[in-house]
């Protein structure tokens, strides 16, 4: 039972991590779409006539069309990214098989509907089955859920059959070549089942979405709070994906097309002229404007409070840590470098932070702020707020952020001083002296000189603090963390990792460990990967 629980936990961790590749592309494409659509819109060009020049118009239209890449092909991107991320070896074959499986599934759906005599142009049939054009095939639009199912199935097939041996007469089809073959066969069978179960299953998902919609502004509140509470264990990506890409986040007609998922609806609205309808507005409540109160105001206020509460002689040493955390939060929308400074010393304070993030979502919804996108950073505010015009109510964000800045600052300053929390710069002198002490090399002993990753991370020392290469079963990363399966979590030296620059260490169980590095985690992971025989 314990092994099954650990395996399930490891799988969910890995699944959440695989979402990062398409989501990162989606965030970039969203910025391209936002800039291109706003600067080519009549509202902007009427105020800035020089933008009506053909050259400018072509450039901005090209940007908007390029931004549609991730939105248009989102399901197949997930179908490829999941086996790519879950595979430990031969990742290219896994991703290729993901595409093959996704295509085979949709072709099988088309075969079933055609063989059954379903009129693919009939309005009632389209509504009942959810028929849409998927990669040029009239199929059932299963969206993100279908893509995730394909990705999981293909990853299991890849793990099981990538070393498959065949008889001599069929040896050419063995090994890695067999993975896309078996993927096509299995997903074709799955495709025959989808028309039988999808209408009912989709009805359940739609009912959940409508139920959340009936909660009004409290839906975004619970969503924002839940995302923050799930972040320490790394499962927030799954929650966020459900709201962004499925009916849970809303559904409705956008510019004549039926679209589901909060982010899908927002991007579809950007691609056409006109004011957003009620469905788009409600769905956008789950997007980035809700984060901006805490990301642009609250957490910087918490950072300033931690700086003012630090011992005076320690302030110069922690300034760089706090400033880099604020920059990552405000510019990049990455909050872990600041959140993990107080998560472990005061979990209850982190819970209050989660409530305040939820209240930020609720406040933005009540005031009718309409900005959207994913990150909640200053770039989103500028591109999807300011550039889109006053109808987004972008001017309310600085006011809300200022209020949240004050609330966080005084709350954190009171909590740190009242409960003597060991936030950065408040360590005892004896503890600091112990941390600052380094082994003195013996006479004639050469001091190792290592190249630091991003100028500050000693990858070899981090690997040693994890327990060495022999303690690592698998190694990967998400936006800010190293995600590892280890032989023994007890071998991971938390204190040393923090001294080496880690923001925090999370031991989920005896084998699953996460080390919070920050924005440079990819470089650190790549450096460590060169020292161990894992992917």
Coordinates of C-alpha atoms in Angstrom, one line a residue:
X1 CA 0.0 0.0 0.0
X2 CA 2.8 2.4 0.9
X3 CA 4.6 1.6 -2.3
X4 CA 1.5 2.2 -4.4
X5 CA 0.9 5.5 -2.6
X6 CA 4.5 6.6 -3.3
X7 CA 4.3 5.5 -6.9
X8 CA 1.0 7.4 -7.4
X9 CA 2.5 10.5 -5.8
X10 CA 5.6 10.3 -8.0
X11 CA 3.4 9.9 -11.0
X12 CA 1.3 13.0 -10.2
X13 CA 4.4 15.0 -9.5
X14 CA 5.8 14.0 -12.9
X15 CA 2.5 14.6 -14.7
X16 CA 2.3 18.2 -13.3
X17 CA 5.8 18.9 -14.4
X18 CA 5.2 17.8 -18.0
X19 CA 2.6 20.6 -18.4
X20 CA 5.4 23.2 -18.1
X21 CA 6.7 22.9 -21.7
X22 CA 3.4 23.7 -23.5
X23 CA 2.4 26.2 -20.8
X24 CA 5.7 28.1 -21.3
X25 CA 5.1 28.2 -25.0
X26 CA 1.5 29.3 -24.4
X27 CA 2.6 32.2 -22.2
X28 CA 5.0 33.5 -24.8
X29 CA 2.5 33.1 -27.6
X30 CA -0.1 34.9 -25.5
X31 CA 2.2 37.9 -25.3
X32 CA 2.7 37.8 -29.0
X33 CA -1.0 37.6 -29.6
X34 CA -1.7 40.4 -27.1
X35 CA 0.8 42.8 -28.6
X36 CA -0.1 42.0 -32.2
X37 CA -3.9 42.2 -31.7
X38 CA -3.8 45.3 -29.6
X39 CA -1.4 47.4 -31.8
X40 CA -3.4 46.4 -34.9
X41 CA -6.8 47.1 -33.5
X42 CA -8.8 50.2 -34.5
X43 CA -9.0 51.5 -31.0
X44 CA -5.2 51.9 -30.9
X45 CA -4.6 52.9 -34.5
X46 CA -7.2 55.7 -34.3
X47 CA -5.2 57.2 -31.4
X48 CA -1.8 56.4 -33.0
X49 CA -2.4 57.0 -36.7
X50 CA 1.2 56.1 -37.7
X51 CA 0.4 52.5 -36.8
X52 CA -2.0 52.3 -39.8
X53 CA 1.1 52.2 -42.1
X54 CA 1.1 48.9 -44.0
X55 CA 4.5 47.9 -42.7
X56 CA 3.3 48.2 -39.0
X57 CA 0.0 46.5 -39.8
X58 CA 1.7 43.5 -41.4
X59 CA 4.2 43.1 -38.6
X60 CA 1.5 43.2 -35.8
X61 CA -0.8 40.9 -37.8
X62 CA 2.1 38.5 -38.2
X63 CA 2.7 38.6 -34.4
X64 CA -0.9 37.9 -33.7
X65 CA -1.0 34.9 -36.1
X66 CA 2.2 33.5 -34.7
X67 CA 0.7 33.8 -31.2
X68 CA -2.1 31.5 -32.3
X69 CA 0.3 28.5 -32.7
X70 CA 0.0 27.3 -29.1
X71 CA -3.7 28.1 -28.9
X72 CA -4.7 26.4 -32.2
X73 CA -2.7 23.2 -31.6
X74 CA -2.8 23.1 -27.8
X75 CA -4.2 19.5 -27.4
X76 CA -1.6 17.9 -29.6
X77 CA 1.1 19.8 -27.8
X78 CA 0.0 18.3 -24.5
X79 CA -0.3 14.8 -26.1
X80 CA 3.4 15.1 -27.1
X81 CA 4.7 16.9 -24.1
X82 CA 3.4 14.4 -21.5
X83 CA 5.2 11.3 -22.8
X84 CA 8.2 13.6 -23.5
X85 CA 8.3 14.7 -19.9
X86 CA 7.5 11.3 -18.3
X87 CA 10.1 9.3 -20.4
X88 CA 13.5 8.9 -18.8
X89 CA 15.2 7.7 -22.0
X90 CA 14.5 8.1 -25.7
X91 CA 12.3 11.1 -25.2
X92 CA 12.2 12.0 -28.9
X93 CA 10.5 8.6 -29.6
X94 CA 8.1 9.2 -26.8
X95 CA 7.0 12.6 -28.1
X96 CA 6.7 11.3 -31.7
X97 CA 4.5 8.5 -30.5
X98 CA 2.4 11.0 -28.6
X99 CA 1.6 12.7 -31.9
X100 CA 0.9 9.3 -33.6
X101 CA -1.4 8.2 -30.8
X102 CA -3.3 11.5 -30.9
X103 CA -3.8 11.4 -34.6
X104 CA -4.8 7.7 -34.5
X105 CA -7.4 8.3 -31.8
X106 CA -9.1 11.1 -33.7
X107 CA -9.1 9.2 -37.0
X108 CA -10.7 6.3 -35.1
X109 CA -13.3 8.6 -33.7
X110 CA -14.0 9.8 -37.3
X111 CA -14.3 6.2 -38.5
X112 CA -16.8 5.3 -35.8
X113 CA -19.0 8.4 -36.4
X114 CA -19.0 7.8 -40.2
X115 CA -19.6 4.1 -39.9
X116 CA -22.6 4.8 -37.6
X117 CA -24.0 7.2 -40.1
X118 CA -23.7 10.3 -38.0
X119 CA -24.2 13.5 -40.1
X120 CA -21.0 15.4 -39.2
X121 CA -22.7 18.6 -40.4
X122 CA -25.9 18.2 -38.4
X123 CA -26.3 20.8 -35.7
X124 CA -27.8 18.4 -33.2
X125 CA -25.1 15.8 -33.7
X126 CA -22.4 18.4 -33.4
X127 CA -23.8 19.6 -30.1
X128 CA -24.4 16.0 -28.7
X129 CA -20.9 14.7 -29.6
X130 CA -18.9 17.9 -29.5
X131 CA -17.8 17.4 -33.1
X132 CA -15.0 19.8 -34.3
X133 CA -12.1 19.9 -36.7
X134 CA -9.1 18.4 -35.0
X135 CA -5.9 18.5 -37.1
X136 CA -8.0 18.5 -40.2
X137 CA -10.2 15.5 -39.1
X138 CA -13.8 15.8 -38.2
X139 CA -13.7 14.2 -34.7
X140 CA -14.9 14.7 -31.1
X141 CA -13.1 17.6 -29.5
X142 CA -11.9 16.1 -26.2
X143 CA -9.6 19.0 -25.6
X144 CA -7.0 18.9 -22.8
X145 CA -8.6 15.8 -21.1
X146 CA -8.3 13.7 -24.3
X147 CA -4.7 14.9 -24.8
X148 CA -3.7 14.0 -21.3
X149 CA -5.2 10.6 -21.7
X150 CA -3.2 10.1 -24.9
X151 CA -0.1 11.3 -23.2
X152 CA -0.4 9.0 -20.2
X153 CA -1.2 5.9 -22.3
X154 CA 1.7 6.6 -24.7
X155 CA 4.1 7.1 -21.8
X156 CA 3.1 3.7 -20.4
X157 CA 3.4 2.1 -23.7
X158 CA 6.8 3.7 -24.2
X159 CA 8.0 2.5 -20.9
X160 CA 6.8 -1.1 -21.5
X161 CA 7.7 -1.6 -25.2
X162 CA 10.7 0.5 -26.0
X163 CA 13.0 -2.5 -25.7
X164 CA 10.5 -5.0 -27.3
X165 CA 12.1 -7.9 -29.1
X166 CA 10.5 -9.3 -32.2
X167 CA 11.0 -12.5 -34.2
X168 CA 13.7 -12.3 -36.8
X169 CA 11.3 -11.9 -39.6
X170 CA 9.8 -8.9 -37.9
X171 CA 12.9 -7.6 -36.2
X172 CA 12.8 -4.4 -38.1
X173 CA 9.7 -3.4 -36.2
X174 CA 11.2 -4.1 -32.8
X175 CA 12.7 -1.9 -30.1
X176 CA 12.0 1.9 -30.4
X177 CA 10.2 1.5 -33.7
X178 CA 7.5 -0.6 -32.0
X179 CA 6.5 2.2 -29.7
X180 CA 4.7 4.4 -32.3
X181 CA 3.2 1.2 -33.8
X182 CA 1.7 0.0 -30.6
X183 CA 0.6 3.6 -29.8
X184 CA -1.3 3.8 -33.0
X185 CA -3.0 0.5 -32.4
X186 CA -4.0 1.1 -28.8
X187 CA -5.1 4.6 -29.3
X188 CA -7.2 3.6 -32.3
X189 CA -9.1 1.2 -30.0
X190 CA -9.5 3.9 -27.4
X191 CA -10.8 6.2 -30.2
X192 CA -13.6 3.7 -30.9
X193 CA -14.7 4.0 -27.3
X194 CA -14.7 7.8 -27.0
X195 CA -18.1 8.4 -28.9
X196 CA -19.7 6.0 -26.4
X197 CA -18.6 7.7 -23.2
X198 CA -17.6 11.3 -24.1
X199 CA -21.0 12.9 -24.3
X200 CA -21.8 11.7 -20.7
X201 CA -18.4 12.5 -19.3
X202 CA -18.4 15.9 -20.9
X203 CA -21.8 16.6 -19.4
X204 CA -20.4 15.9 -16.0
X205 CA -17.5 18.3 -16.6
X206 CA -19.9 21.0 -17.9
X207 CA -22.0 20.6 -14.8
X208 CA -19.0 21.1 -12.6
X209 CA -18.1 24.3 -14.5
X210 CA -21.7 25.6 -14.2
X211 CA -21.6 24.8 -10.5
X212 CA -18.5 26.8 -10.1
X213 CA -20.0 29.6 -12.2
X214 CA -23.0 29.7 -9.8
X215 CA -20.7 30.5 -6.9
X216 CA -20.0 33.9 -8.5
X217 CA -16.9 35.7 -7.4
X218 CA -16.3 33.1 -4.7
X219 CA -15.3 30.6 -7.5
X220 CA -12.2 32.7 -8.4
X221 CA -11.5 33.2 -4.6
X222 CA -11.3 29.4 -4.0
X223 CA -9.3 28.9 -7.2
X224 CA -6.7 31.4 -6.3
X225 CA -6.4 30.2 -2.7
X226 CA -6.2 26.5 -3.9
X227 CA -3.5 27.2 -6.4
X228 CA -1.3 28.7 -3.7
X229 CA -2.0 26.0 -1.2
X230 CA -1.1 23.3 -3.7
X231 CA 2.1 25.0 -4.9
X232 CA 4.4 23.6 -2.1
X233 CA 3.7 20.0 -3.2
X234 CA 3.7 20.8 -6.9
X235 CA 0.2 19.8 -7.8
X236 CA -1.1 23.3 -8.6
X237 CA -0.3 22.8 -12.3
X238 CA -3.0 20.2 -12.6
X239 CA -5.6 22.4 -10.9
X240 CA -4.6 25.4 -13.1
X241 CA -4.8 23.3 -16.3
X242 CA -8.3 22.2 -15.5
X243 CA -9.6 25.7 -15.2
X244 CA -7.6 27.1 -18.2
X245 CA -8.3 24.4 -20.7
X246 CA -11.6 22.6 -19.8
X247 CA -15.2 23.4 -19.2
X248 CA -14.4 23.7 -15.4
X249 CA -13.1 27.2 -16.2
X250 CA -16.1 28.1 -18.3
X251 CA -17.5 27.6 -21.8
X252 CA -19.5 29.6 -24.3
X253 CA -19.7 31.1 -27.8
X254 CA -16.7 33.4 -28.7
X255 CA -16.8 35.1 -32.1
X256 CA -19.1 32.4 -33.4
X257 CA -17.2 29.4 -32.1
X258 CA -17.9 27.3 -29.1
X259 CA -14.9 27.4 -26.8
X260 CA -14.2 25.9 -23.4
X261 CA -11.6 26.8 -20.8
X262 CA -10.9 30.2 -19.3
X263 CA -7.6 30.8 -21.1
X264 CA -8.9 29.3 -24.4
X265 CA -11.8 31.7 -24.3
X266 CA -9.6 34.7 -23.5
X267 CA -7.3 34.0 -26.4
X268 CA -10.2 33.4 -28.7
X269 CA -11.6 36.8 -27.8
X270 CA -8.3 38.5 -28.5
X271 CA -8.3 37.1 -32.0
X272 CA -11.5 38.8 -33.0
X273 CA -12.9 42.3 -32.7
X274 CA -15.6 43.4 -30.3
X275 CA -16.2 43.6 -26.6
X276 CA -16.1 40.4 -24.5
X277 CA -19.4 38.8 -23.8
X278 CA -20.5 37.7 -20.3
X279 CA -19.1 34.2 -20.7
X280 CA -15.6 35.5 -21.6
X281 CA -15.7 38.0 -18.8
X282 CA -16.7 35.4 -16.2
X283 CA -14.0 32.9 -17.4
X284 CA -11.3 35.6 -17.3
X285 CA -11.9 36.0 -13.5
X286 CA -9.7 32.8 -13.2
X287 CA -6.8 34.4 -15.0
X288 CA -3.9 36.7 -14.2
X289 CA -5.6 39.8 -13.0
X290 CA -6.5 38.0 -9.8
X291 CA -2.8 37.4 -9.1
X292 CA -1.7 41.0 -9.6
X293 CA -2.7 42.2 -6.1
X294 CA -0.3 39.8 -4.4
X295 CA 2.3 39.5 -7.2
X296 CA 2.7 43.2 -7.9
X297 CA 2.0 44.5 -4.5
X298 CA 1.6 42.0 -1.7
X299 CA 4.8 39.9 -2.0
X300 CA 7.1 42.9 -2.6
X301 CA 5.6 44.4 0.6
X302 CA 6.4 41.1 2.4
X303 CA 10.0 41.3 1.1
X304 CA 10.4 44.9 2.4
X305 CA 9.0 43.8 5.8
X306 CA 11.6 40.9 5.9
X307 CA 14.3 43.4 5.0
X308 CA 13.3 45.8 7.8
X309 CA 13.0 43.0 10.3
X310 CA 16.5 41.6 9.6
X311 CA 19.4 42.4 11.8
X312 CA 21.0 45.7 10.6
X313 CA 24.4 44.1 9.9
X314 CA 22.7 41.3 7.9
X315 CA 20.7 43.6 5.6
X316 CA 23.4 44.1 3.0
X317 CA 23.8 40.3 2.7
X318 CA 20.0 39.6 2.2
X319 CA 19.3 42.5 0.0
X320 CA 20.3 40.7 -3.2
X321 CA 18.2 37.7 -2.2
X322 CA 15.1 39.8 -1.6
X323 CA 15.6 42.0 -4.6
X324 CA 16.1 39.0 -7.0
X325 CA 12.9 37.5 -5.5
X326 CA 10.9 40.6 -6.1
X327 CA 12.2 40.9 -9.7
X328 CA 11.3 37.3 -10.3
X329 CA 7.8 37.9 -8.9
X330 CA 7.0 41.2 -10.5
X331 CA 8.6 40.7 -13.9
X332 CA 8.4 36.9 -14.3
X333 CA 5.4 36.0 -12.2
X334 CA 7.5 33.4 -10.3
X335 CA 6.7 33.6 -6.6
X336 CA 8.5 30.6 -5.0
X337 CA 11.8 32.5 -4.3
X338 CA 9.8 34.8 -1.9
X339 CA 7.2 32.4 -0.7
X340 CA 9.7 29.8 0.4
X341 CA 11.4 32.3 2.6
X342 CA 8.5 32.1 5.0
X343 CA 6.7 28.9 4.1
X344 CA 8.9 26.7 6.3
X345 CA 9.4 29.1 9.2
X346 CA 5.7 30.0 9.5
X347 CA 3.3 27.7 7.5
X348 CA 0.3 29.5 9.1
X349 CA 1.6 32.8 7.5
X350 CA 1.7 31.0 4.1
X351 CA -1.9 30.0 4.6
X352 CA -2.8 33.6 5.3
X353 CA -0.9 34.5 2.1
X354 CA -3.1 32.0 0.2
X355 CA -6.2 33.6 1.5
X356 CA -5.0 37.0 0.5
X357 CA -4.3 35.8 -3.0
X358 CA -7.8 34.4 -3.1
X359 CA -9.1 37.8 -2.0
X360 CA -7.1 39.4 -4.8
X361 CA -9.0 37.2 -7.3
X362 CA -12.3 38.1 -5.6
X363 CA -11.5 41.8 -5.6
X364 CA -10.5 41.9 -9.3
X365 CA -13.8 40.1 -10.2
X366 CA -15.9 42.4 -8.1
X367 CA -14.3 45.5 -9.7
X368 CA -14.6 44.1 -13.2
X369 CA -10.9 44.0 -14.1
X370 CA -10.5 42.2 -17.4
X371 CA -6.8 41.5 -18.2
X372 CA -6.3 37.8 -18.5
X373 CA -3.3 35.7 -19.6
X374 CA -1.4 33.5 -17.2
X375 CA 1.4 35.0 -15.1
X376 CA 0.0 38.0 -13.2
X377 CA 3.2 40.0 -13.7
X378 CA 3.9 43.5 -14.9
X379 CA 4.2 42.3 -18.5
X380 CA 0.7 40.9 -18.5
X381 CA -0.5 44.1 -17.0
X382 CA 1.1 46.2 -19.7
X383 CA 0.3 43.9 -22.7
X384 CA -3.2 42.7 -21.8
X385 CA -4.2 45.6 -19.7
X386 CA -2.7 49.0 -20.7
X387 CA -2.3 48.2 -24.4
X388 CA -5.9 46.9 -24.7
X389 CA -7.4 50.2 -23.5
X390 CA -9.4 51.5 -20.6
X391 CA -12.1 48.8 -21.0
X392 CA -9.8 46.4 -19.2
X393 CA -9.8 48.7 -16.1
X394 CA -6.0 48.3 -15.9
X395 CA -5.8 51.5 -13.9
X396 CA -7.4 49.8 -10.9
X397 CA -4.5 47.3 -10.6
X398 CA -2.0 49.8 -9.2
X399 CA -4.6 50.9 -6.6
X400 CA -5.3 47.3 -5.5
X401 CA -1.6 46.4 -5.5
X402 CA -0.9 49.4 -3.3
X403 CA -3.5 48.3 -0.8
X404 CA -2.1 44.7 -0.8
X405 CA 1.4 46.0 -0.4
X406 CA 0.4 47.8 2.8
X407 CA -1.5 44.8 4.1
X408 CA 1.3 42.4 3.5
X409 CA 4.0 44.8 4.8
X410 CA 2.3 45.4 8.2
X411 CA 1.1 41.8 8.5
X412 CA 4.5 40.4 7.9
X413 CA 6.3 42.9 10.1
X414 CA 3.9 42.2 12.9
X415 CA 4.2 38.4 12.6
X416 CA 8.0 38.4 12.3
X417 CA 8.6 40.6 15.3
X418 CA 5.7 39.2 17.4
X419 CA 6.6 35.5 16.9
X420 CA 10.4 36.0 16.3
X421 CA 10.2 34.2 13.0
X422 CA 13.6 33.2 11.5
X423 CA 13.2 34.9 8.2
X424 CA 16.4 35.8 6.3
X425 CA 18.8 37.9 8.4
X426 CA 17.3 37.0 11.8
X427 CA 19.5 34.0 12.6
X428 CA 21.3 33.9 15.9
X429 CA 24.9 35.0 15.8
X430 CA 26.0 31.5 16.8
X431 CA 24.0 30.0 13.9
X432 CA 25.4 32.6 11.5
X433 CA 28.9 31.9 12.6
X434 CA 28.4 28.2 12.1
X435 CA 27.0 28.8 8.6
X436 CA 29.9 31.1 7.7
X437 CA 32.6 28.8 8.9
X438 CA 34.3 26.8 6.1
X439 CA 36.8 23.9 6.4
X440 CA 40.3 25.3 6.4
X441 CA 42.5 23.5 3.9
X442 CA 45.6 21.8 5.2
X443 CA 49.0 23.0 4.1
X444 CA 49.7 21.9 0.6
X445 CA 46.1 20.9 0.0
X446 CA 44.7 22.3 -3.3
X447 CA 41.4 24.2 -3.1
X448 CA 39.0 23.1 -5.8
X449 CA 38.0 25.7 -8.2
X450 CA 34.6 25.1 -9.8
X451 CA 32.7 27.0 -12.4
X452 CA 29.5 28.3 -10.8
X453 CA 26.2 27.9 -12.6
X454 CA 24.6 31.3 -13.3
X455 CA 27.5 32.8 -11.2
X456 CA 26.2 31.5 -7.9
X457 CA 25.3 27.8 -7.8
X458 CA 28.0 25.1 -7.2
X459 CA 26.3 22.2 -9.1
X460 CA 28.9 19.6 -7.8
X461 CA 28.3 20.7 -4.2
X462 CA 24.6 20.6 -4.6
X463 CA 24.8 17.1 -6.0
X464 CA 26.9 16.1 -3.0
X465 CA 24.4 17.6 -0.6
X466 CA 21.6 15.6 -2.3
X467 CA 23.5 12.5 -1.4
X468 CA 25.6 12.0 -4.5
X469 CA 24.8 10.5 -7.9
X470 CA 24.1 7.1 -6.3
X471 CA 21.2 8.6 -4.3
X472 CA 19.3 9.9 -7.4
X473 CA 16.9 7.6 -9.3
X474 CA 15.5 10.4 -11.5
X475 CA 16.1 14.1 -11.9
X476 CA 14.0 16.7 -13.6
X477 CA 12.8 20.3 -13.0
X478 CA 9.8 22.6 -13.4
X479 CA 9.9 26.4 -13.4
X480 CA 11.7 26.9 -10.1
X481 CA 12.5 23.4 -8.6
X482 CA 14.6 20.4 -9.0
X483 CA 12.2 17.4 -8.8
X484 CA 13.9 14.2 -7.8
X485 CA 13.2 10.6 -6.9
X486 CA 15.9 9.5 -4.5
X487 CA 16.9 6.3 -2.9
X488 CA 16.8 7.8 0.6
X489 CA 15.5 11.3 1.4
X490 CA 17.3 11.2 4.7
X491 CA 20.6 11.6 2.8
X492 CA 19.5 15.0 1.5
X493 CA 21.2 17.7 3.6
X494 CA 18.7 20.5 3.8
X495 CA 20.9 22.9 5.7
X496 CA 23.8 22.6 3.3
X497 CA 21.5 23.0 0.2
X498 CA 20.2 26.2 1.6
X499 CA 23.7 27.4 2.3
X500 CA 24.5 26.6 -1.4
X501 CA 21.7 28.9 -2.6
X502 CA 18.5 26.8 -2.4
X503 CA 15.5 28.7 -1.3
X504 CA 13.9 25.6 0.3
X505 CA 13.8 21.8 0.4
X506 CA 10.5 19.8 0.3
X507 CA 10.6 16.1 1.3
X508 CA 7.3 14.8 0.1
X509 CA 8.0 11.2 1.3
X510 CA 11.0 8.9 1.7
X511 CA 11.8 9.1 -2.0
X512 CA 10.4 12.2 -3.6
X513 CA 12.2 15.5 -2.9
X514 CA 12.0 18.9 -4.4
X515 CA 14.8 21.6 -4.1
X516 CA 13.6 25.1 -4.8
X517 CA 16.3 26.9 -6.7
X518 CA 14.6 29.7 -8.5
X519 CA 14.6 31.0 -12.1
X520 CA 18.0 29.4 -12.9
X521 CA 16.8 25.9 -12.0
X522 CA 17.1 24.7 -15.6
X523 CA 20.8 25.6 -15.7
X524 CA 21.4 23.9 -12.4
X525 CA 19.6 20.8 -13.5
X526 CA 21.5 20.6 -16.7
X527 CA 24.8 20.9 -14.9
X528 CA 23.9 18.1 -12.4
X529 CA 22.6 15.9 -15.2
X530 CA 26.1 15.9 -16.7
X531 CA 27.4 14.3 -13.5
X532 CA 24.9 11.5 -13.2
X533 CA 23.6 8.8 -15.7
X534 CA 20.0 10.0 -15.6
X535 CA 17.8 12.3 -17.7

